[in-house]
PDB file of C-alpha atoms in Angstrom:
ATOM      1  CA  MET A   1      -1.023  -4.254 -28.271  1.00 77.00           C
ATOM      2  CA  HIS A   2       1.703  -5.723 -26.073  1.00 86.00           C
ATOM      3  CA  LEU A   3       0.512  -5.420 -22.466  1.00 87.00           C
ATOM      4  CA  VAL A   4       3.103  -4.028 -20.031  1.00 92.00           C
ATOM      5  CA  GLY A   5       0.908  -3.074 -17.089  1.00 91.00           C
ATOM      6  CA  THR A   6      -2.516  -3.139 -15.528  1.00 92.00           C
ATOM      7  CA  GLN A   7      -3.965  -0.632 -13.065  1.00 91.00           C
ATOM      8  CA  VAL A   8      -7.086  -1.115 -10.959  1.00 92.00           C
ATOM      9  CA  ILE A   9      -8.576   2.224  -9.901  1.00 90.00           C
ATOM     10  CA  PRO A  10     -11.383   2.183  -7.316  1.00 90.00           C
ATOM     11  CA  GLU A  11     -14.270   4.603  -7.765  1.00 88.00           C
ATOM     12  CA  GLN A  12     -15.262   6.063  -4.379  1.00 84.00           C
ATOM     13  CA  GLY A  13     -13.156   3.505  -2.562  1.00 83.00           C
ATOM     14  CA  GLY A  14     -14.596   0.686  -4.676  1.00 78.00           C
ATOM     15  CA  ARG A  15     -18.166   1.324  -3.526  1.00 81.00           C
ATOM     16  CA  SER A  16     -19.235   2.666  -6.931  1.00 85.00           C
ATOM     17  CA  GLY A  17     -17.114   0.292  -8.986  1.00 88.00           C
ATOM     18  CA  PHE A  18     -13.681   0.064 -10.560  1.00 90.00           C
ATOM     19  CA  THR A  19     -11.830   1.251 -13.637  1.00 92.00           C
ATOM     20  CA  VAL A  20      -9.226  -1.131 -15.027  1.00 93.00           C
ATOM     21  CA  GLU A  21      -6.552   0.349 -17.303  1.00 93.00           C
ATOM     22  CA  PHE A  22      -4.530  -1.927 -19.569  1.00 92.00           C
ATOM     23  CA  VAL A  23      -1.275  -0.213 -20.627  1.00 91.00           C
ATOM     24  CA  GLY A  24       0.585  -1.162 -23.806  1.00 90.00           C
ATOM     25  CA  GLU A  25       4.285  -0.727 -24.488  1.00 89.00           C
ATOM     26  CA  GLY A  26       3.543   1.916 -27.139  1.00 88.00           C
ATOM     27  CA  GLY A  27       1.701   4.074 -24.606  1.00 87.00           C
ATOM     28  CA  GLU A  28      -1.734   2.734 -25.541  1.00 89.00           C
ATOM     29  CA  ILE A  29      -4.251   2.708 -22.697  1.00 90.00           C
ATOM     30  CA  VAL A  30      -7.513   0.796 -22.780  1.00 91.00           C
ATOM     31  CA  SER A  31      -9.844   1.631 -19.879  1.00 92.00           C
ATOM     32  CA  VAL A  32     -12.824  -0.435 -18.784  1.00 92.00           C
ATOM     33  CA  SER A  33     -15.119   1.193 -16.211  1.00 91.00           C
ATOM     34  CA  MET A  34     -17.471  -1.119 -14.347  1.00 90.00           C
ATOM     35  CA  ARG A  35     -20.171   0.016 -11.951  1.00 90.00           C
ATOM     36  CA  ASN A  36     -20.742  -2.045  -8.830  1.00 86.00           C
ATOM     37  CA  ASP A  37     -24.147  -3.548  -8.098  1.00 82.00           C
ATOM     38  CA  ALA A  38     -25.986  -3.524  -4.755  1.00 79.00           C
ATOM     39  CA  SER A  39     -24.115  -6.626  -3.570  1.00 80.00           C
ATOM     40  CA  ARG A  40     -20.764  -5.058  -4.509  1.00 80.00           C
ATOM     41  CA  SER A  41     -19.723  -8.174  -6.415  1.00 85.00           C
ATOM     42  CA  ILE A  42     -16.824  -6.384  -8.130  1.00 88.00           C
ATOM     43  CA  ASN A  43     -13.713  -5.970  -6.005  1.00 87.00           C
ATOM     44  CA  ARG A  44     -10.018  -5.225  -6.491  1.00 86.00           C
ATOM     45  CA  LEU A  45      -9.255  -8.943  -6.821  1.00 89.00           C
ATOM     46  CA  ASN A  46     -11.747  -9.803  -9.582  1.00 90.00           C
ATOM     47  CA  ALA A  47     -11.903  -6.448 -11.424  1.00 91.00           C
ATOM     48  CA  VAL A  48      -9.204  -7.380 -13.979  1.00 92.00           C
ATOM     49  CA  GLU A  49     -10.928 -10.654 -14.898  1.00 93.00           C
ATOM     50  CA  ARG A  50     -14.288  -8.890 -15.226  1.00 91.00           C
ATOM     51  CA  ALA A  51     -12.708  -6.190 -17.429  1.00 92.00           C
ATOM     52  CA  LYS A  52     -11.184  -8.874 -19.673  1.00 92.00           C
ATOM     53  CA  ALA A  53     -14.620 -10.493 -19.971  1.00 91.00           C
ATOM     54  CA  VAL A  54     -16.156  -7.139 -20.965  1.00 90.00           C
ATOM     55  CA  MET A  55     -13.495  -6.626 -23.662  1.00 90.00           C
ATOM     56  CA  LEU A  56     -13.987 -10.179 -24.948  1.00 90.00           C
ATOM     57  CA  GLU A  57     -17.735  -9.555 -25.149  1.00 89.00           C
ATOM     58  CA  LEU A  58     -17.068  -6.322 -27.023  1.00 87.00           C
ATOM     59  CA  ALA A  59     -14.691  -8.039 -29.452  1.00 86.00           C
ATOM     60  CA  HIS A  60     -17.349 -10.613 -30.354  1.00 85.00           C
ATOM     61  CA  ALA A  61     -20.216  -8.109 -30.573  1.00 83.00           C
ATOM     62  CA  ASP A  62     -21.682  -7.224 -33.937  1.00 76.00           C
ATOM     63  CA  ALA A  63     -20.001  -4.027 -35.058  1.00 67.00           C
ATOM     64  CA  PRO A  64     -21.760  -1.628 -37.413  1.00 63.00           C
ATOM     65  CA  ASP A  65     -20.535  -1.548 -40.997  1.00 59.00           C
ATOM     66  CA  SER A  66     -17.555   0.818 -40.949  1.00 56.00           C
ATOM     67  CA  SER A  67     -18.403   2.043 -44.453  1.00 57.00           C
ATOM     68  CA  ASP A  68     -21.544   3.723 -43.084  1.00 54.00           C
ATOM     69  CA  ALA A  69     -20.658   7.440 -43.036  1.00 54.00           C
ATOM     70  CA  ASP A  70     -23.369   8.291 -40.474  1.00 55.00           C
ATOM     71  CA  VAL A  71     -21.950   5.809 -37.978  1.00 50.00           C
ATOM     72  CA  GLU A  72     -18.445   7.159 -38.447  1.00 50.00           C
ATOM     73  CA  ARG A  73     -19.610  10.717 -37.771  1.00 51.00           C
ATOM     74  CA  ASN A  74     -21.351   9.653 -34.561  1.00 52.00           C
ATOM     75  CA  VAL A  75     -18.375   7.743 -33.162  1.00 49.00           C
ATOM     76  CA  LYS A  76     -16.132   9.920 -31.024  1.00 51.00           C
ATOM     77  CA  ALA A  77     -12.971   8.801 -29.283  1.00 54.00           C
ATOM     78  CA  ALA A  78     -12.934   9.759 -25.623  1.00 58.00           C
ATOM     79  CA  ARG A  79      -9.537  10.926 -24.472  1.00 64.00           C
ATOM     80  CA  THR A  80      -8.385  10.682 -20.894  1.00 70.00           C
ATOM     81  CA  ALA A  81      -7.659  13.876 -18.987  1.00 67.00           C
ATOM     82  CA  ARG A  82      -3.974  12.921 -19.019  1.00 70.00           C
ATOM     83  CA  ALA A  83      -3.907  12.509 -22.807  1.00 70.00           C
ATOM     84  CA  ALA A  84      -5.898  15.707 -23.325  1.00 71.00           C
ATOM     85  CA  LYS A  85      -3.611  17.566 -20.882  1.00 75.00           C
ATOM     86  CA  ASP A  86      -6.730  18.795 -19.054  1.00 80.00           C
ATOM     87  CA  ALA A  87      -5.195  20.144 -15.834  1.00 84.00           C
ATOM     88  CA  ALA A  88      -8.547  21.042 -14.254  1.00 86.00           C
ATOM     89  CA  GLU A  89      -9.946  17.538 -14.780  1.00 83.00           C
ATOM     90  CA  MET A  90      -6.746  15.909 -13.501  1.00 80.00           C
ATOM     91  CA  GLU A  91      -6.930  18.124 -10.393  1.00 85.00           C
ATOM     92  CA  ARG A  92     -10.585  17.134  -9.877  1.00 84.00           C
ATOM     93  CA  GLN A  93      -9.691  13.443 -10.201  1.00 82.00           C
ATOM     94  CA  LEU A  94      -6.810  13.879  -7.743  1.00 80.00           C
ATOM     95  CA  ASP A  95      -9.095  15.583  -5.213  1.00 80.00           C
ATOM     96  CA  GLN A  96     -11.671  12.810  -5.633  1.00 80.00           C
ATOM     97  CA  GLY A  97      -8.993  10.161  -5.119  1.00 77.00           C
ATOM     98  CA  LEU A  98      -7.716  11.864  -1.982  1.00 72.00           C
ATOM     99  CA  GLU A  99     -11.260  12.119  -0.604  1.00 74.00           C
ATOM    100  CA  ASP A 100     -11.863   8.438  -1.361  1.00 71.00           C
ATOM    101  CA  THR A 101      -8.732   7.352   0.503  1.00 68.00           C
ATOM    102  CA  PHE A 102      -8.973   9.719   3.498  1.00 66.00           C
ATOM    103  CA  PRO A 103      -7.556   9.409   6.207  1.00 63.00           C
ATOM    104  CA  ALA A 104      -4.865   7.215   4.649  1.00 61.00           C
ATOM    105  CA  SER A 105      -3.914  10.108   2.352  1.00 53.00           C
ATOM    106  CA  ASP A 106      -3.848  12.654   5.188  1.00 57.00           C
ATOM    107  CA  PRO A 107      -0.254  13.824   5.665  1.00 60.00           C
ATOM    108  CA  VAL A 108       1.284  13.039   9.020  1.00 62.00           C
ATOM    109  CA  SER A 109       1.634  16.060  11.279  1.00 62.00           C
ATOM    110  CA  VAL A 110       4.790  16.630  13.256  1.00 62.00           C
ATOM    111  CA  THR A 111       4.038  16.516  16.955  1.00 66.00           C
ATOM    112  CA  GLY A 112       6.160  16.755  20.044  1.00 68.00           C
ATOM    113  CA  SER A 113       5.555  15.394  23.499  1.00 69.00           C
ATOM    114  CA  THR A 114       7.605  17.918  25.432  1.00 71.00           C
ATOM    115  CA  ILE A 115       6.189  19.756  28.402  1.00 71.00           C
ATOM    116  CA  ALA A 116       7.412  23.241  29.145  1.00 68.00           C
ATOM    117  CA  SER A 117       9.046  23.470  32.535  1.00 69.00           C
ATOM    118  CA  ASP A 118      11.455  25.572  34.529  1.00 68.00           C
ATOM    119  CA  HIS A 119      14.985  24.498  33.664  1.00 67.00           C
ATOM    120  CA  ARG A 120      16.376  25.677  36.997  1.00 69.00           C
ATOM    121  CA  LYS A 121      16.647  22.931  39.545  1.00 64.00           C
ATOM    122  CA  LYS A 122      14.730  23.522  42.709  1.00 61.00           C
ATOM    123  CA  HIS A 123      16.532  22.694  45.980  1.00 59.00           C
TER     124      HIS A 123
END
């Protein structure tokens, strides 16, 4: 996988943790979700390094024998809402993201500072 981008997505404004998405040039996406602890030690600045450490740990972990048919039946690939074209889930994620970033995501309202008055001059 040739890495072309990395996205850090905060969960509940980073309070719950972060999801780091590594994007490959062929459209591959590898997501690592990390929950924050009580001290909130994971932040936007160190989330990518922590995600890399998790993937490195996973790469060196003992994998079950792939010839075991029972293991293969139990392994299911989780697809993202975007890949599954799940509009309801994408809408839910959008709403959650907007709630997490409120009021920064609140659209600016047009306001005017004019005061109604009588246009006729009084003498």
